[in-house]
mmCIF file with all atom_site columns, C-alpha atoms in Angstrom:
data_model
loop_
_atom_site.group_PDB
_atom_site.id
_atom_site.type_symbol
_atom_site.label_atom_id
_atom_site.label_alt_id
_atom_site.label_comp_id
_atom_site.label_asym_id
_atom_site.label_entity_id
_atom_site.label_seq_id
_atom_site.pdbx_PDB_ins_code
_atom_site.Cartn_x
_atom_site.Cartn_y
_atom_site.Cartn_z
_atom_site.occupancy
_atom_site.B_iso_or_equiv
_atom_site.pdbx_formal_charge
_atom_site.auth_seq_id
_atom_site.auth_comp_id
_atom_site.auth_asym_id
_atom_site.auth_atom_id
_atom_site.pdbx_PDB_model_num
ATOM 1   C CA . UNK A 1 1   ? -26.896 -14.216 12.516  1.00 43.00 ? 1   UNK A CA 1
ATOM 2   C CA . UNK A 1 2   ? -23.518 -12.523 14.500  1.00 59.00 ? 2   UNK A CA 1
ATOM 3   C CA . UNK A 1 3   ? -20.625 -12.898 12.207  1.00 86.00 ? 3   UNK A CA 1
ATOM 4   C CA . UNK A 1 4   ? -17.218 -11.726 14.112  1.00 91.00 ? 4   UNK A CA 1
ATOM 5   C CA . UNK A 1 5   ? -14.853 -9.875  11.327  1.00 94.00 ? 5   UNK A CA 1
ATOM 6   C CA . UNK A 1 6   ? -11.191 -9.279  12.647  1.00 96.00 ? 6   UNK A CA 1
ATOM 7   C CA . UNK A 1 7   ? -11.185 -5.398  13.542  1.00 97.00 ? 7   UNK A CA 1
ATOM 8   C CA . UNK A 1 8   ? -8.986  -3.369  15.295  1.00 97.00 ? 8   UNK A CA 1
ATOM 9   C CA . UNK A 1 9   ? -9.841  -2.139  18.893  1.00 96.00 ? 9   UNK A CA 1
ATOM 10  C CA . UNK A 1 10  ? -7.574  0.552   20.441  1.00 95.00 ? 10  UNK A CA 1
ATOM 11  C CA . UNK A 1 11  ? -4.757  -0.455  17.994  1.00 94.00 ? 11  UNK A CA 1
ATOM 12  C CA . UNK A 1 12  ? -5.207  -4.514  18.382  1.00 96.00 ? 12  UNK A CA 1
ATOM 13  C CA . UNK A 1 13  ? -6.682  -6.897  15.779  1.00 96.00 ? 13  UNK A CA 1
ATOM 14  C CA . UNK A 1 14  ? -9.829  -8.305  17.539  1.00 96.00 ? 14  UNK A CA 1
ATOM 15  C CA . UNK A 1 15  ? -12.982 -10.204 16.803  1.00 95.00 ? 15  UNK A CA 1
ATOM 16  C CA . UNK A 1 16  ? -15.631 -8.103  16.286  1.00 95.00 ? 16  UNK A CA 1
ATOM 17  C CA . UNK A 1 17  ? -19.667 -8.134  15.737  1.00 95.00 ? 17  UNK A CA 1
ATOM 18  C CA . UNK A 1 18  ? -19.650 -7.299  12.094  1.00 93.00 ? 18  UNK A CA 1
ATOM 19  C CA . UNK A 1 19  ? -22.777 -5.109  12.802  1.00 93.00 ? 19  UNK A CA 1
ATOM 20  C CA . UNK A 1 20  ? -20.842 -3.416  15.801  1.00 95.00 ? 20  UNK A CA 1
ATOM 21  C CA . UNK A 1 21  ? -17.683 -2.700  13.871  1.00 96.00 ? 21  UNK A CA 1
ATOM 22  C CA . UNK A 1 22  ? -20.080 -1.010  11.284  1.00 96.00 ? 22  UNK A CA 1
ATOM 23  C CA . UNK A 1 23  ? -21.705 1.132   13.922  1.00 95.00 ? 23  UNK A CA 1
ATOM 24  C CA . UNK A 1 24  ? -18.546 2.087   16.148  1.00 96.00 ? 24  UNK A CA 1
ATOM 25  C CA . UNK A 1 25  ? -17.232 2.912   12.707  1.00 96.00 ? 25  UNK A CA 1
ATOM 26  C CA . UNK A 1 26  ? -14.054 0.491   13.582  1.00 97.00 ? 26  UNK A CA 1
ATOM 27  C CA . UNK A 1 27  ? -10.819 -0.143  11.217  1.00 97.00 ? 27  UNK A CA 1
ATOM 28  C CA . UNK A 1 28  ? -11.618 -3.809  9.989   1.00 97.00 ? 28  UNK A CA 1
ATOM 29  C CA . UNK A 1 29  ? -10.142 -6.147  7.530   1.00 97.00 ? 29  UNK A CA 1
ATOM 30  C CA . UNK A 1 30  ? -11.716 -6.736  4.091   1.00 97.00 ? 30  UNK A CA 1
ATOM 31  C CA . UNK A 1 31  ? -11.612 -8.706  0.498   1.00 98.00 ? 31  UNK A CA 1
ATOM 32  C CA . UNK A 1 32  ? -12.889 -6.814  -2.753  1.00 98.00 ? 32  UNK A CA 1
ATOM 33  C CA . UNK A 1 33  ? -12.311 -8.972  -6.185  1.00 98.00 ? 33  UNK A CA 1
ATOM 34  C CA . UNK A 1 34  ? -12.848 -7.518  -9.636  1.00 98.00 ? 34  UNK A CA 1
ATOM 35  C CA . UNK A 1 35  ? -13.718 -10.266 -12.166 1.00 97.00 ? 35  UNK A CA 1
ATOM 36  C CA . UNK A 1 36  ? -12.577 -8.852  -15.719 1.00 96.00 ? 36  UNK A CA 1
ATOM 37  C CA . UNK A 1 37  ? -13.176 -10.362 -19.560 1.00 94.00 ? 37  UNK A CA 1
ATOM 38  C CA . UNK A 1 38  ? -11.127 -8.079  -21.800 1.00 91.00 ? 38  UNK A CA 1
ATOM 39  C CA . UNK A 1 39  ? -12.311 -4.529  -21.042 1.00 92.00 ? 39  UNK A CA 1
ATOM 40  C CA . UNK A 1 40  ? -15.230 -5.435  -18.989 1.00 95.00 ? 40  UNK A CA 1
ATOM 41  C CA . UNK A 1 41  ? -16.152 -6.083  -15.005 1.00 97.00 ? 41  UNK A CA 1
ATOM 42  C CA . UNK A 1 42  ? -18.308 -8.192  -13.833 1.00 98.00 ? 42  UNK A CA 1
ATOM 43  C CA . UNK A 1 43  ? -20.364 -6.020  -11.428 1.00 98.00 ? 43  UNK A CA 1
ATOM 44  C CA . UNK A 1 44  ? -23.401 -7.016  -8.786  1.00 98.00 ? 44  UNK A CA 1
ATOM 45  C CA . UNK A 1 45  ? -25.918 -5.201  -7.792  1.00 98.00 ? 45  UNK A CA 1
ATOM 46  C CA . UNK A 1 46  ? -26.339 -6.176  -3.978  1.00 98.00 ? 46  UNK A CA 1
ATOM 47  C CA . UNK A 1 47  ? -29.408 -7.847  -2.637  1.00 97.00 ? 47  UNK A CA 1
ATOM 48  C CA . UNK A 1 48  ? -32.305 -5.453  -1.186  1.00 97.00 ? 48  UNK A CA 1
ATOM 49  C CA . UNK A 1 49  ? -31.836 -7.651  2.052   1.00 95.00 ? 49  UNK A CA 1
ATOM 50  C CA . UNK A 1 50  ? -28.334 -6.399  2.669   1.00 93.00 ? 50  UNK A CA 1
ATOM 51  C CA . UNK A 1 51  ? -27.935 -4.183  6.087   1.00 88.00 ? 51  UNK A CA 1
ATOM 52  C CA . UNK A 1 52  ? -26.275 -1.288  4.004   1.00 94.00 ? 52  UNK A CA 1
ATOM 53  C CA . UNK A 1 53  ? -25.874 -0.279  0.637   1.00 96.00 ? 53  UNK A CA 1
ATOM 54  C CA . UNK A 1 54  ? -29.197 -2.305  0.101   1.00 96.00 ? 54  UNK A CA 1
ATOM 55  C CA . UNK A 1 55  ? -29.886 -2.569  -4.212  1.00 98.00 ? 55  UNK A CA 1
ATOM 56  C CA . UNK A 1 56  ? -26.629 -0.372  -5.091  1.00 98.00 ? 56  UNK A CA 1
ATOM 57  C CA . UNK A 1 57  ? -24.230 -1.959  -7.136  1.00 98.00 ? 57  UNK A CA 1
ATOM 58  C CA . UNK A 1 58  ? -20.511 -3.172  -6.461  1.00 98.00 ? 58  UNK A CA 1
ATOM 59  C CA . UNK A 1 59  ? -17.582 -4.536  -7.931  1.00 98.00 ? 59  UNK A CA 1
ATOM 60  C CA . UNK A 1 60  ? -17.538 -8.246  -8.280  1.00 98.00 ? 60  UNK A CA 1
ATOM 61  C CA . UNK A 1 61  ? -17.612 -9.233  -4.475  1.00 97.00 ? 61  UNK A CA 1
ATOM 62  C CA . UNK A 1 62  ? -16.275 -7.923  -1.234  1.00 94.00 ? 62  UNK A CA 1
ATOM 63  C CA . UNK A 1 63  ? -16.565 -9.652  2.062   1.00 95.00 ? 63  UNK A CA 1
ATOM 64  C CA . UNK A 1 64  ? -14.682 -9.563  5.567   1.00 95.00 ? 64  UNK A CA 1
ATOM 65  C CA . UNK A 1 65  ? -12.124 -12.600 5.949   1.00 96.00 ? 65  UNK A CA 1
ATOM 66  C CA . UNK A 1 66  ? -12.968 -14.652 8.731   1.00 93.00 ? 66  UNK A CA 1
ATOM 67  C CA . UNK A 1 67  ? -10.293 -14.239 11.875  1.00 90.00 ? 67  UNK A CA 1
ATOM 68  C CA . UNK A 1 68  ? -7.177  -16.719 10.499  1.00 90.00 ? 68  UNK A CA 1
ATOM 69  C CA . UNK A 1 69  ? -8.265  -16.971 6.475   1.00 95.00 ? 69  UNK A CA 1
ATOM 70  C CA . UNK A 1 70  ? -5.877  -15.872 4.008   1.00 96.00 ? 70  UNK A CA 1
ATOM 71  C CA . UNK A 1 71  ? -7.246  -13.094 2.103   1.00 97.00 ? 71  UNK A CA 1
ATOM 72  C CA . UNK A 1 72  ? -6.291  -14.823 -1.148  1.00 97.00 ? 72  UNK A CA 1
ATOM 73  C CA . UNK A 1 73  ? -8.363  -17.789 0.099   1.00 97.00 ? 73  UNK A CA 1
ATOM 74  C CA . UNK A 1 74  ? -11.638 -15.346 1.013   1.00 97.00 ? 74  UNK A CA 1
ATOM 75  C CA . UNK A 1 75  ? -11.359 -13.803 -2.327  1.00 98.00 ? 75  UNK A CA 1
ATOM 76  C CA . UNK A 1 76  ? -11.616 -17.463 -3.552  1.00 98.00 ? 76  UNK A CA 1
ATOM 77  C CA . UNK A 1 77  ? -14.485 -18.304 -1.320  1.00 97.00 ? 77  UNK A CA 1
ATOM 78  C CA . UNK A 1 78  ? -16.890 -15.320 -1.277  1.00 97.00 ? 78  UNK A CA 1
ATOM 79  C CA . UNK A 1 79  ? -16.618 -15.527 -5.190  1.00 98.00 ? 79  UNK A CA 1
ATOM 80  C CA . UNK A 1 80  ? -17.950 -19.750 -4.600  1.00 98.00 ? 80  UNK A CA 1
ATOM 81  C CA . UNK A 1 81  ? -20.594 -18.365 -2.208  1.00 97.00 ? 81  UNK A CA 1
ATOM 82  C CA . UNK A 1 82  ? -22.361 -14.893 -3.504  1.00 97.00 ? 82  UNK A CA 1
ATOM 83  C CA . UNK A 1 83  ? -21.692 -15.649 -7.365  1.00 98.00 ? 83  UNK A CA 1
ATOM 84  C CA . UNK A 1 84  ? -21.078 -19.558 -7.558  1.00 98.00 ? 84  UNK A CA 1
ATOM 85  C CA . UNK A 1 85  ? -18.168 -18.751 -9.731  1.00 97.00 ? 85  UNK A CA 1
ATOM 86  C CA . UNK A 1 86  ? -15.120 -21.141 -9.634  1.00 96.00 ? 86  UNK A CA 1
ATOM 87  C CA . UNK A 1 87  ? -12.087 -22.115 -11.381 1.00 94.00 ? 87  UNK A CA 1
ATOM 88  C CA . UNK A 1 88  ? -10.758 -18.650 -11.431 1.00 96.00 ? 88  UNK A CA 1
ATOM 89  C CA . UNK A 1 89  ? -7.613  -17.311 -9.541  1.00 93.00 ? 89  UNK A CA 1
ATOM 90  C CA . UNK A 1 90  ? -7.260  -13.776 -8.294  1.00 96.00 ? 90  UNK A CA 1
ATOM 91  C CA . UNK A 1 91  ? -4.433  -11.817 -7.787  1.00 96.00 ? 91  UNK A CA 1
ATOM 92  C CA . UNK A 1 92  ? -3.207  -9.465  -5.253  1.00 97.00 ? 92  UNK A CA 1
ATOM 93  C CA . UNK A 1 93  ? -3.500  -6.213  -6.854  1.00 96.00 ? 93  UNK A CA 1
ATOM 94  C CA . UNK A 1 94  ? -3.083  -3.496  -3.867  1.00 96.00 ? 94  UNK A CA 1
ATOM 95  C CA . UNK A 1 95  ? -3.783  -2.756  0.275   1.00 97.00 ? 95  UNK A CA 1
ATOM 96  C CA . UNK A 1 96  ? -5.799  0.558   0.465   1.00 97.00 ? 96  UNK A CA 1
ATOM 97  C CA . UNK A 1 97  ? -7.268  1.602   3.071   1.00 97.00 ? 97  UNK A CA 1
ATOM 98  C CA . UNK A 1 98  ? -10.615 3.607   2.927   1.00 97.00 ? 98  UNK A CA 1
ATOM 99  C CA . UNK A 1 99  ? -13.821 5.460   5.062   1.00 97.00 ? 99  UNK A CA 1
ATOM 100 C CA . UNK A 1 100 ? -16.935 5.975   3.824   1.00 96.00 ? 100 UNK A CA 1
ATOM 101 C CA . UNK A 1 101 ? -20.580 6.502   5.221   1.00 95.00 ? 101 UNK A CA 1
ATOM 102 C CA . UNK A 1 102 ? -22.685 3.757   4.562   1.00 95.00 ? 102 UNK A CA 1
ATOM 103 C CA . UNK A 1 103 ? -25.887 5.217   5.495   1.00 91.00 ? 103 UNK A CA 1
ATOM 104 C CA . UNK A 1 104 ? -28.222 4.075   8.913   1.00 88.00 ? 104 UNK A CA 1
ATOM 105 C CA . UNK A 1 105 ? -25.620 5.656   10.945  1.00 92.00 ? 105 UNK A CA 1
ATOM 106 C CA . UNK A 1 106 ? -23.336 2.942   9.852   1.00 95.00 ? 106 UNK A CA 1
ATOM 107 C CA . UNK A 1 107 ? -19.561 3.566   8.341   1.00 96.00 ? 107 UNK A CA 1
ATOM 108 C CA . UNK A 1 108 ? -17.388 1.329   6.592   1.00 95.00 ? 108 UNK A CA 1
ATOM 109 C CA . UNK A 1 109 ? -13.536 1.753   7.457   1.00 97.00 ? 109 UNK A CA 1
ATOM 110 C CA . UNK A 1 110 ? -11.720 -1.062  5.820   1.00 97.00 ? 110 UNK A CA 1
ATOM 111 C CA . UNK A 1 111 ? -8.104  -1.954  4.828   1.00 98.00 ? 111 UNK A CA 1
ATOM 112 C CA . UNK A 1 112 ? -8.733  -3.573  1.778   1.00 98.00 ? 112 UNK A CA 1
ATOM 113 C CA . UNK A 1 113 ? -6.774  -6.416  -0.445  1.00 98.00 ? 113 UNK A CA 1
ATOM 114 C CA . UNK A 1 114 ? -8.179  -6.314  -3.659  1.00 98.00 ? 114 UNK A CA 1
ATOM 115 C CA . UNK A 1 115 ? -7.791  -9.064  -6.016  1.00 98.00 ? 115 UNK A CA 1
ATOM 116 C CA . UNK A 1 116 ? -8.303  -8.605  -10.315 1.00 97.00 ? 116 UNK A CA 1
ATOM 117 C CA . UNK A 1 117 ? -9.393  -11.773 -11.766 1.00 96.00 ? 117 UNK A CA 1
ATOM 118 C CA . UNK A 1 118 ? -9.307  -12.963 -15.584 1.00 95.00 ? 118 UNK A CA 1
ATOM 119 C CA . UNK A 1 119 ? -12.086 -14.491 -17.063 1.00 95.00 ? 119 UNK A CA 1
ATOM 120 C CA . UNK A 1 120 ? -10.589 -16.337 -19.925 1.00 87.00 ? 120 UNK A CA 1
ATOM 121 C CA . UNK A 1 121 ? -13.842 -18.457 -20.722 1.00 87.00 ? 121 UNK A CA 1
ATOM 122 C CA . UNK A 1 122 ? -17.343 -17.393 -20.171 1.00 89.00 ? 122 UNK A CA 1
ATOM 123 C CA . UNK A 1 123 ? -18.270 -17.969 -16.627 1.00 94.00 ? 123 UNK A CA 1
ATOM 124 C CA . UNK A 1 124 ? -21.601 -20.015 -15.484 1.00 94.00 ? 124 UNK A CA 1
ATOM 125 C CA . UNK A 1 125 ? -22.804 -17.489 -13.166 1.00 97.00 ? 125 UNK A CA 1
ATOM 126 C CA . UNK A 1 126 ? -25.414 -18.330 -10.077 1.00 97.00 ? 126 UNK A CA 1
ATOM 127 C CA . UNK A 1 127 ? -25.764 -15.503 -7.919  1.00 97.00 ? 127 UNK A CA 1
ATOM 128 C CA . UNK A 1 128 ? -26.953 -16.363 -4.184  1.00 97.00 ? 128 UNK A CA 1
ATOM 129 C CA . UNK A 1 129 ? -29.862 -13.955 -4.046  1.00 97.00 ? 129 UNK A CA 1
ATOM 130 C CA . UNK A 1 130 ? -29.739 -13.446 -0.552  1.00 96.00 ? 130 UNK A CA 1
ATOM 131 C CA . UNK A 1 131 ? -26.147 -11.488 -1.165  1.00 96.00 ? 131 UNK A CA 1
ATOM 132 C CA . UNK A 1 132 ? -26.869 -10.271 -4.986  1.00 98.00 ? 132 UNK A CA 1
ATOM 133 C CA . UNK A 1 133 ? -30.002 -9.522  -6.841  1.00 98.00 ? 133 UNK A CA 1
ATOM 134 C CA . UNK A 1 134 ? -28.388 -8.991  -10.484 1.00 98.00 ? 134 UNK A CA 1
ATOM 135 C CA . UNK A 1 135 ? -24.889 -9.044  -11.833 1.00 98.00 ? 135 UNK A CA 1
ATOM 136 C CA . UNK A 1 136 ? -24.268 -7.744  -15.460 1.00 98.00 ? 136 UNK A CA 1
ATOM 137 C CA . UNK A 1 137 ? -20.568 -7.094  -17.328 1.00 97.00 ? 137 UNK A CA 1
ATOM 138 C CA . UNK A 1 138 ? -19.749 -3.423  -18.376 1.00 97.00 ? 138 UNK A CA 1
ATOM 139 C CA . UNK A 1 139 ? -17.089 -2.315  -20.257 1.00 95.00 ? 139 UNK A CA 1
ATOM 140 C CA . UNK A 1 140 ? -14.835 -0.143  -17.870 1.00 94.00 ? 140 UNK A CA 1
ATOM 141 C CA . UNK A 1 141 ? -14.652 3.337   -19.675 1.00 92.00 ? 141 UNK A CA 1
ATOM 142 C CA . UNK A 1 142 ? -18.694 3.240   -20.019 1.00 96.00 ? 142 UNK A CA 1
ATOM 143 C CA . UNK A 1 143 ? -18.713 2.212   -16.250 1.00 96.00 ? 143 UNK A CA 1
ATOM 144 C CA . UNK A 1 144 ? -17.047 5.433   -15.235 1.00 94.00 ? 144 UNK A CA 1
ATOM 145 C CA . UNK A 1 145 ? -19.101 6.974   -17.513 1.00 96.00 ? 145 UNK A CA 1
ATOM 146 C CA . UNK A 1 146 ? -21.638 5.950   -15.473 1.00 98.00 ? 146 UNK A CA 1
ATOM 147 C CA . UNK A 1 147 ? -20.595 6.273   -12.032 1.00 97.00 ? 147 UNK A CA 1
ATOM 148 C CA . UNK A 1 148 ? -20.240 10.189  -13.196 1.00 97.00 ? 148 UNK A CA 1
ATOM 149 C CA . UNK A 1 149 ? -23.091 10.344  -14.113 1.00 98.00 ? 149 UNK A CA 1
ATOM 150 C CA . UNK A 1 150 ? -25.173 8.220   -11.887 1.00 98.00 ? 150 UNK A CA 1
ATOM 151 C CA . UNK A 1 151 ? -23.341 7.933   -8.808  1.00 98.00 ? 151 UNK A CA 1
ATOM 152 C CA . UNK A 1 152 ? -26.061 7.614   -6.506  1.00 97.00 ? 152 UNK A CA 1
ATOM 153 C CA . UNK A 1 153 ? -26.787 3.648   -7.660  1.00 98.00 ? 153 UNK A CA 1
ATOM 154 C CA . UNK A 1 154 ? -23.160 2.995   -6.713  1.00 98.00 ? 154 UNK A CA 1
ATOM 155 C CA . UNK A 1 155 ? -21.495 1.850   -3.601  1.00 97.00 ? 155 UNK A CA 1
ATOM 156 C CA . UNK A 1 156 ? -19.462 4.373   -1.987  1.00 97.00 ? 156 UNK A CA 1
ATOM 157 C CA . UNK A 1 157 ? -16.504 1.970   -2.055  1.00 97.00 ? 157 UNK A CA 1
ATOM 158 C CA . UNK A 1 158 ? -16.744 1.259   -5.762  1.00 97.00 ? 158 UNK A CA 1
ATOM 159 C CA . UNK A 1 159 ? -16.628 5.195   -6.304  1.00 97.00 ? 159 UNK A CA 1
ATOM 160 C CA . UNK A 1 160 ? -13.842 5.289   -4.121  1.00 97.00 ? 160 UNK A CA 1
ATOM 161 C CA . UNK A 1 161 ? -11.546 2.865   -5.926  1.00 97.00 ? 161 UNK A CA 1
ATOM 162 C CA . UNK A 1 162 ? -12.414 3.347   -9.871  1.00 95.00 ? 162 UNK A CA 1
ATOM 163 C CA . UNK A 1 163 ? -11.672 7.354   -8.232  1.00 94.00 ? 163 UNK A CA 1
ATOM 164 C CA . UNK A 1 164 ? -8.425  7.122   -6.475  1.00 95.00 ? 164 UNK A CA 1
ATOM 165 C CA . UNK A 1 165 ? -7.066  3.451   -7.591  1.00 95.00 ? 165 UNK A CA 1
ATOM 166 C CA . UNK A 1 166 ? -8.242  2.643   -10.831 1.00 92.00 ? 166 UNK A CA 1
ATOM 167 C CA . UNK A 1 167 ? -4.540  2.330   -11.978 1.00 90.00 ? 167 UNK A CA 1
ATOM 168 C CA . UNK A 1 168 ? -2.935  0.282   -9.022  1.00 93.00 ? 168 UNK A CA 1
ATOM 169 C CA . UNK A 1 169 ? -6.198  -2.373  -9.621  1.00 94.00 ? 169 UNK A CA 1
ATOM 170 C CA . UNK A 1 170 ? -6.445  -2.547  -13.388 1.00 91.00 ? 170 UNK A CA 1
ATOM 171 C CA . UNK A 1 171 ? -2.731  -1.817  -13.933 1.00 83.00 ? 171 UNK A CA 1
ATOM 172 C CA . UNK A 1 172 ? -2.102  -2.192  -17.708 1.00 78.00 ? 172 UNK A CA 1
ATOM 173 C CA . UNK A 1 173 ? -4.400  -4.777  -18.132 1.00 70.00 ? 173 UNK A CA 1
ATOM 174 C CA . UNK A 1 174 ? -7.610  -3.117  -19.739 1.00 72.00 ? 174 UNK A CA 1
ATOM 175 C CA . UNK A 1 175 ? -5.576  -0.452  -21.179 1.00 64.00 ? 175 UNK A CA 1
ATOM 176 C CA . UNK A 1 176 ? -3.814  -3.152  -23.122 1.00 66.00 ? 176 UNK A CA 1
ATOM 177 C CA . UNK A 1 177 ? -7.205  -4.991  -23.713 1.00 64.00 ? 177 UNK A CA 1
ATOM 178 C CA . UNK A 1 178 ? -8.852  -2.552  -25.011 1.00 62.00 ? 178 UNK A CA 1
ATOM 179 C CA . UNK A 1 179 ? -6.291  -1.820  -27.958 1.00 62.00 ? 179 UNK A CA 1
ATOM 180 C CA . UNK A 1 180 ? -7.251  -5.466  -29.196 1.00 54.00 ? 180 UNK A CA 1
#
C-alpha cells in the first residue's frame, strides 16, 4: 500500500512515497505522542511486520500526518488507530527536528511535533497488531535505566528524545509526579 507523507523536495513541502522519502533519506513531517499516568509512559513495542525498526520499542505512537491534517488532529487519530485509545487530549509539547539510520539502507529525517498526554483513568487499550505487537507502562527513571542499558531494543528516535529532549517533552510534569 503507497502512503504519500508531506516531505520536502529541494526546499518545497511535497507529497511523497513514504517508502521513497525513507530511502532518499528526505526531511518529512511527523507526529510522536507520549501517553503518561503519573511517572509512567505508555510504550509499544512495534509490530515485526513494520518496514523498519521491526519488534523495537517506541514511545506511545508516531506516524506521518497526512498532506492538510493538523498535527494535533494526527496525534488524535494514530492514537484511535494503532492503540484504540480515545478520550484523551494531547498537547503540543515541542518541534525538533532529528536524523537517524533506520537500518535497510533506510533513514528517518523528521521534524517532529510531539504531543504528552495524561492518562487520568486507566485506559482500555487494543493495540492494532499489524502496527504494535505489545505495549506495557514503565516508570520513566527505570526506562532510561533501561535504554542505557539496553539500547539496542529501542528505536533510534526514542533514544534520541529521552537523550536530548527529555525536559522540553516531560517539562515538570513527572518530576512533580513523582514527588507524590
Amino acid at each position: 500500500m503507497s502512503h504519500m507523507i508531506p516531505a520536502w523536495v529541494n526546499g518545497e513541502l511535497t507529497p511523497v512515497d513514504k517508502l521513497a522519502a525513507h530511502e532518499r533519506g528526505l526531511k518529512h513531517k511527523a507526529v510522536s505522542v507520549f501517553v503518561v499516568k503519573g511517572v509512567e509512559i505508555l510504550m509499544q513495542r512495534r509490530a515485526m511486520g513494520k518496514y523498519h525498526t521491526p519488534g523495537l520499542w517506541a514511545n506511545t505512537c508516531c506516524t506521518h500526518p497526512m498532506w492538510d491534517e493538523q498535527p494535533s488532529a494526527c496525534a488524535v487519530r494514530r492514537m484511535k488507530e494503532e492503540l484504540g485509545l480515545t478520550g484523551l487530549y494531547p498537547e503540543f509539547r515541542h518541534h525538533l527536528e532529528y536524523r537517524a539510520d533506520v537500518g535497510n539502507g533506510l533513514v528517518e529525517h523528521e521534524a517532529v511535533d510531539v504531543f504528552l498526554a495524561h492518562a487520568h483513568r486507566p485506559l482500555r487499550i487494543a493495540a492494532n497488531p499489524d502496527e504494535v505487537m505489545e505495549t506495557r507502562w514503565v516508570d520513566y527513571h527505570d526506562l532510561l535505566a533501561e535504554v542505557s542499558r539496553h539500547p539496542e531494543r529501542f528505536t533510534p528516535w526514542l533514544k534520541i528524545y529521552l537523550h536530548n529532549y527529555a525536559d522540553v517533552i516531560f517539562g515538570p510534569d513527572l518530576i512533580i509526579a513523582g514527588r507524590r
